[in-house]
Amino acid sequence: MSREEDIITIRQGNSSVSIHHHGATVTSWKCDGLEMLFVSKDAIFNNKKAIRGGIPVVFPNFGPWELGPQHGFARITRWTLKESVSNESCGEAKAVFTLTDTEETRKIWNYNFCVTYTILLRNKEFETRLQVENSGSDEFEFTTLLHTYFSVPDINKTTISGLQGLQFIDKVCESQKFTEDRDQVAIKENYDRVYMSTPNMHVIKNAAGGHSVRMVKENFPDTVVWNPWIDKAKGMSDFGDEEYLNMLCVEPGHVSSPLTLTSGAVFEGKQLLSIIDSNL
Ligand code: TA6
């Protein structure tokens, strides 16, 4: 397990968020003691492997990468904590992490960058804001995503809104493109879909505690929906065989086409998660 100094926790009222320095991975979002995010009971905290759950930060590449590790190096690199404040009178707790290029990153992706990851916690809602600055002289292309794992009581009763009529790349079906015809998308098998040109709001119904969680996103035009289901769950050593029943990934990102960042330019993407139907 993690050494305590690897994780910081910020608190605001009856809510808390914990972030692991490894990958600046959010590992917990609790409201009145109710854990809203999923982290596998078999997750490995060795400061090497990506943490299986919470919100891994995917940068500079989503998916398999010919230059380096799948989903890029950000989620498997130790970030620097710049700031952490809790229980502010303004009603907002904050933590700020940064990641800049190193000799290691430049060996596989020879660009200069500074990523700033800001976590803002208010009562019943929490925002993660990713800013990527091109701090070098050469423009670069990248894809990026917040790989959010939601805890759900029963995947068979969970649905996602905001996908109807959209095209999606189905990675379970040779990356063929299809159109979603459902208003409420239910998961009944292995889903690994990149929904494109999505609206800025989704509602995940029957999330933790049976509550609905609203996701409002900015500058993340794609939404990945992933559940490994039975066979793939069995194939992951850091994921319990039955855990597919209690998690769903709904991941805001810019992944279906690369972003180009010129020298000095900054990209900013955000996700705001709110519990919208509870008296928590
Ligand atoms: O976001 C969905 C996905 O790209 C799936 O294809 C699956 O590989 C998942 O990410 C987890 O990837 P990981 O490298 O963490 O095992």
XYZ file of C-alpha atoms and ligand atoms in Angstrom:
296
model
C 0.000 0.000 0.000
C 0.925 3.640 -0.370
C 3.117 5.414 2.077
C 0.935 8.046 3.743
C 3.065 10.867 2.383
C 2.119 9.768 -1.128
C -1.498 10.849 -0.680
C -2.928 14.236 0.259
C -6.534 14.794 1.273
C -8.399 18.096 0.992
C -11.657 18.668 2.833
C -14.574 21.094 2.505
C -17.607 20.711 4.776
C -18.683 17.071 4.670
C -16.714 16.303 1.505
C -13.153 15.184 0.857
C -10.935 14.355 -2.104
C -7.677 12.394 -1.933
C -4.953 12.633 -4.549
C -1.934 10.345 -4.937
C 1.294 12.013 -6.079
C 1.751 9.081 -8.524
C 0.080 10.381 -11.640
C -1.717 13.068 -9.575
C -4.356 10.359 -9.481
C -7.509 11.292 -7.584
C -8.151 8.150 -5.523
C -11.228 9.230 -3.551
C -14.163 11.680 -3.662
C -16.359 11.330 -0.586
C -19.538 13.170 0.278
C -20.817 12.607 3.813
C -18.629 9.510 3.950
C -20.029 8.042 0.687
C -17.244 7.106 -1.756
C -18.272 8.190 -5.274
C -15.263 6.846 -7.200
C -14.135 3.273 -7.821
C -10.649 2.026 -6.971
C -10.029 -1.683 -7.401
C -9.362 -3.676 -4.249
C -6.439 -5.149 -6.232
C -5.032 -1.782 -7.347
C -1.221 -1.709 -7.144
C 0.358 1.246 -5.315
C 4.036 0.791 -6.170
C 4.629 4.214 -7.740
C 5.297 2.429 -11.025
C 2.037 0.976 -12.382
C -0.972 3.157 -13.122
C -3.458 3.124 -10.233
C -6.504 1.034 -11.217
C -9.245 3.459 -10.441
C -10.056 7.000 -9.331
C -9.143 9.497 -12.067
C -5.885 8.648 -13.880
C -4.657 11.549 -16.044
C -4.043 10.456 -19.642
C -1.368 12.575 -21.389
C 0.208 12.985 -23.966
C -1.450 10.014 -25.680
C -4.723 8.161 -25.228
C -4.534 4.436 -26.019
C -1.668 2.348 -27.371
C 1.383 4.553 -28.174
C 4.269 3.641 -30.455
C 6.551 6.048 -28.565
C 5.851 4.977 -25.006
C 3.434 3.452 -22.475
C -0.283 3.045 -23.187
C -2.164 6.197 -22.180
C 1.093 8.153 -22.000
C 3.493 8.791 -19.122
C 1.518 11.312 -16.993
C -0.387 8.691 -14.974
C 2.796 6.767 -14.118
C 4.990 9.723 -13.184
C 5.245 11.456 -9.797
C 3.750 14.953 -9.937
C 4.704 17.913 -7.750
C 2.209 19.316 -5.234
C 2.220 23.095 -5.642
C -0.627 24.047 -3.313
C -3.188 22.489 -1.001
C -5.798 24.352 1.031
C -8.885 23.038 2.856
C -12.047 24.324 4.547
C -11.786 27.761 3.036
C -14.407 30.309 4.088
C -15.193 30.721 0.372
C -16.510 27.153 0.479
C -13.841 25.719 -1.812
C -10.834 23.512 -1.055
C -8.048 23.318 -3.642
C -5.019 21.258 -4.578
C -2.677 22.051 -7.480
C -0.221 19.564 -8.993
C 2.255 20.130 -11.824
C 4.172 17.921 -14.222
C 6.930 19.235 -16.455
C 9.110 17.503 -19.016
C 12.099 15.567 -17.703
C 15.046 13.816 -19.242
C 12.949 10.654 -19.079
C 9.946 12.128 -20.871
C 12.124 13.842 -23.460
C 13.728 10.503 -24.308
C 10.387 9.238 -25.612
C 8.625 12.508 -26.500
C 11.110 15.292 -27.112
C 9.008 18.322 -26.238
C 8.863 20.855 -23.388
C 5.586 21.148 -21.519
C 4.078 22.113 -18.198
C 0.854 20.419 -17.128
C -1.052 22.028 -14.248
C -3.794 19.946 -12.638
C -6.146 21.815 -10.336
C -8.603 19.984 -8.078
C -11.387 22.143 -6.608
C -13.756 20.712 -3.990
C -17.049 22.291 -2.941
C -19.968 20.730 -1.099
C -21.373 17.895 -3.272
C -19.321 18.882 -6.313
C -15.741 18.628 -7.445
C -13.872 19.948 -10.434
C -10.688 18.762 -12.094
C -9.034 21.218 -14.473
C -6.159 20.221 -16.756
C -3.962 22.894 -18.350
C -1.273 21.899 -20.830
C 1.260 24.576 -21.743
C 3.711 24.211 -24.605
C 6.761 25.678 -22.866
C 9.110 24.881 -25.746
C 9.774 26.337 -29.173
C 8.386 23.425 -31.216
C 4.674 22.831 -31.648
C 3.451 19.386 -30.653
C 0.369 17.182 -31.044
C -1.220 15.268 -28.152
C -4.401 13.586 -26.997
C -5.594 13.750 -23.405
C -8.384 12.448 -21.167
C -9.522 12.200 -17.548
C -10.036 8.474 -17.009
C -12.811 8.722 -14.418
C -13.881 5.483 -12.693
C -17.302 5.819 -11.039
C -18.418 3.506 -8.240
C -21.831 1.960 -8.981
C -23.939 -0.379 -6.784
C -24.974 -2.539 -9.777
C -23.806 -1.935 -13.373
C -27.009 -3.598 -14.582
C -28.991 -0.635 -13.239
C -26.643 2.206 -14.242
C -27.275 4.401 -17.291
C -25.588 7.364 -18.987
C -27.441 10.190 -20.733
C -26.270 12.638 -23.410
C -25.111 10.104 -26.016
C -28.198 9.667 -28.187
C -27.672 10.264 -31.903
C -23.878 10.418 -31.562
C -21.337 8.463 -33.583
C -18.987 6.277 -31.582
C -15.868 4.258 -32.344
C -16.451 0.747 -30.996
C -13.087 -0.667 -29.911
C -14.736 -3.981 -29.158
C -15.793 -4.206 -32.812
C -12.590 -3.473 -34.769
C -13.008 0.266 -34.127
C -15.956 0.437 -36.505
C -18.210 3.499 -36.235
C -21.844 3.231 -35.147
C -24.580 5.615 -34.070
C -26.084 5.495 -30.573
C -29.862 5.404 -30.647
C -30.582 5.274 -26.911
C -31.437 8.231 -24.679
C -30.245 6.316 -21.592
C -27.273 4.039 -22.393
C -27.207 0.855 -20.318
C -24.165 -1.453 -20.128
C -24.797 -5.149 -20.618
C -21.439 -6.365 -21.985
C -17.839 -5.237 -22.525
C -18.071 -1.609 -23.622
C -15.051 0.283 -24.949
C -16.502 3.158 -26.939
C -15.273 6.610 -27.950
C -18.361 8.809 -28.383
C -17.464 11.829 -30.544
C -18.642 15.450 -30.551
C -20.502 14.867 -27.308
C -22.536 17.546 -25.514
C -20.964 19.107 -22.431
C -23.238 17.287 -20.006
C -23.862 13.649 -19.075
C -25.815 12.259 -16.141
C -24.776 8.910 -14.703
C -27.837 7.429 -13.013
C -27.583 4.871 -10.189
C -24.036 5.789 -9.274
C -22.746 5.380 -5.694
C -25.519 5.256 -3.128
C -28.020 5.099 -5.996
C -27.452 8.817 -6.620
C -27.201 10.576 -9.973
C -23.918 12.266 -10.829
C -23.854 15.069 -13.392
C -20.698 15.523 -15.429
C -20.262 18.944 -17.031
C -17.148 19.187 -19.186
C -15.361 21.910 -21.123
C -13.055 21.497 -24.099
C -13.302 17.709 -23.975
C -15.351 16.889 -27.112
C -15.136 13.114 -26.703
C -16.513 10.804 -24.021
C -15.118 7.296 -23.565
C -17.426 4.706 -21.973
C -15.668 1.602 -20.662
C -16.565 -1.452 -18.676
C -14.324 -4.548 -19.074
C -17.158 -6.966 -18.251
C -16.552 -10.602 -17.275
C -13.726 -11.908 -19.479
C -11.566 -8.773 -19.529
C -12.077 -8.350 -15.774
C -10.628 -11.836 -15.290
C -7.685 -10.863 -17.499
C -6.604 -7.884 -15.359
C -4.372 -8.744 -12.408
C -5.122 -5.433 -10.660
C -8.900 -5.779 -10.961
C -11.219 -8.207 -9.138
C -13.066 -10.737 -11.288
C -16.454 -9.452 -10.061
C -15.565 -5.768 -9.851
C -16.979 -5.000 -13.298
C -20.383 -5.106 -11.561
C -19.474 -2.105 -9.412
C -17.724 0.344 -11.711
C -18.211 2.346 -14.872
C -15.693 4.565 -16.639
C -17.126 7.735 -18.202
C -14.090 9.626 -19.439
C -14.039 13.165 -20.832
C -11.231 13.711 -23.304
C -9.864 15.019 -26.577
C -8.933 11.682 -28.116
C -10.605 11.087 -31.501
C -8.263 13.583 -33.127
C -5.003 15.098 -31.848
C -4.731 18.628 -30.495
C -1.918 20.814 -31.878
C -0.291 23.197 -29.385
C 1.988 25.907 -30.737
C 4.870 27.333 -28.734
C 3.591 29.202 -25.668
C -0.036 28.114 -26.190
C -2.139 26.614 -23.378
C -4.923 23.995 -23.635
C -7.456 23.801 -20.811
C -10.037 21.082 -20.260
C -12.334 20.634 -17.262
C -14.771 18.184 -15.728
C -17.204 19.202 -12.985
C -18.841 16.321 -11.109
C -21.935 17.039 -9.013
C -24.307 14.839 -7.008
C -27.649 16.150 -8.214
C -30.389 14.235 -6.480
C -29.444 13.690 -2.905
C -29.749 15.321 0.466
C -26.131 14.455 1.178
O -10.508 4.118 -21.533
C -10.763 2.818 -21.976
C -9.439 2.120 -22.235
O -8.736 2.710 -23.291
C -9.718 0.646 -22.485
O -9.327 0.279 -23.799
C -8.894 -0.066 -21.422
O -7.628 -0.411 -21.942
C -8.812 0.989 -20.340
O -8.607 2.190 -21.055
C -7.776 0.744 -19.271
O -6.499 0.843 -19.821
P -5.255 0.454 -18.860
O -4.021 0.763 -19.666
O -5.380 1.293 -17.614
O -5.434 -1.008 -18.533
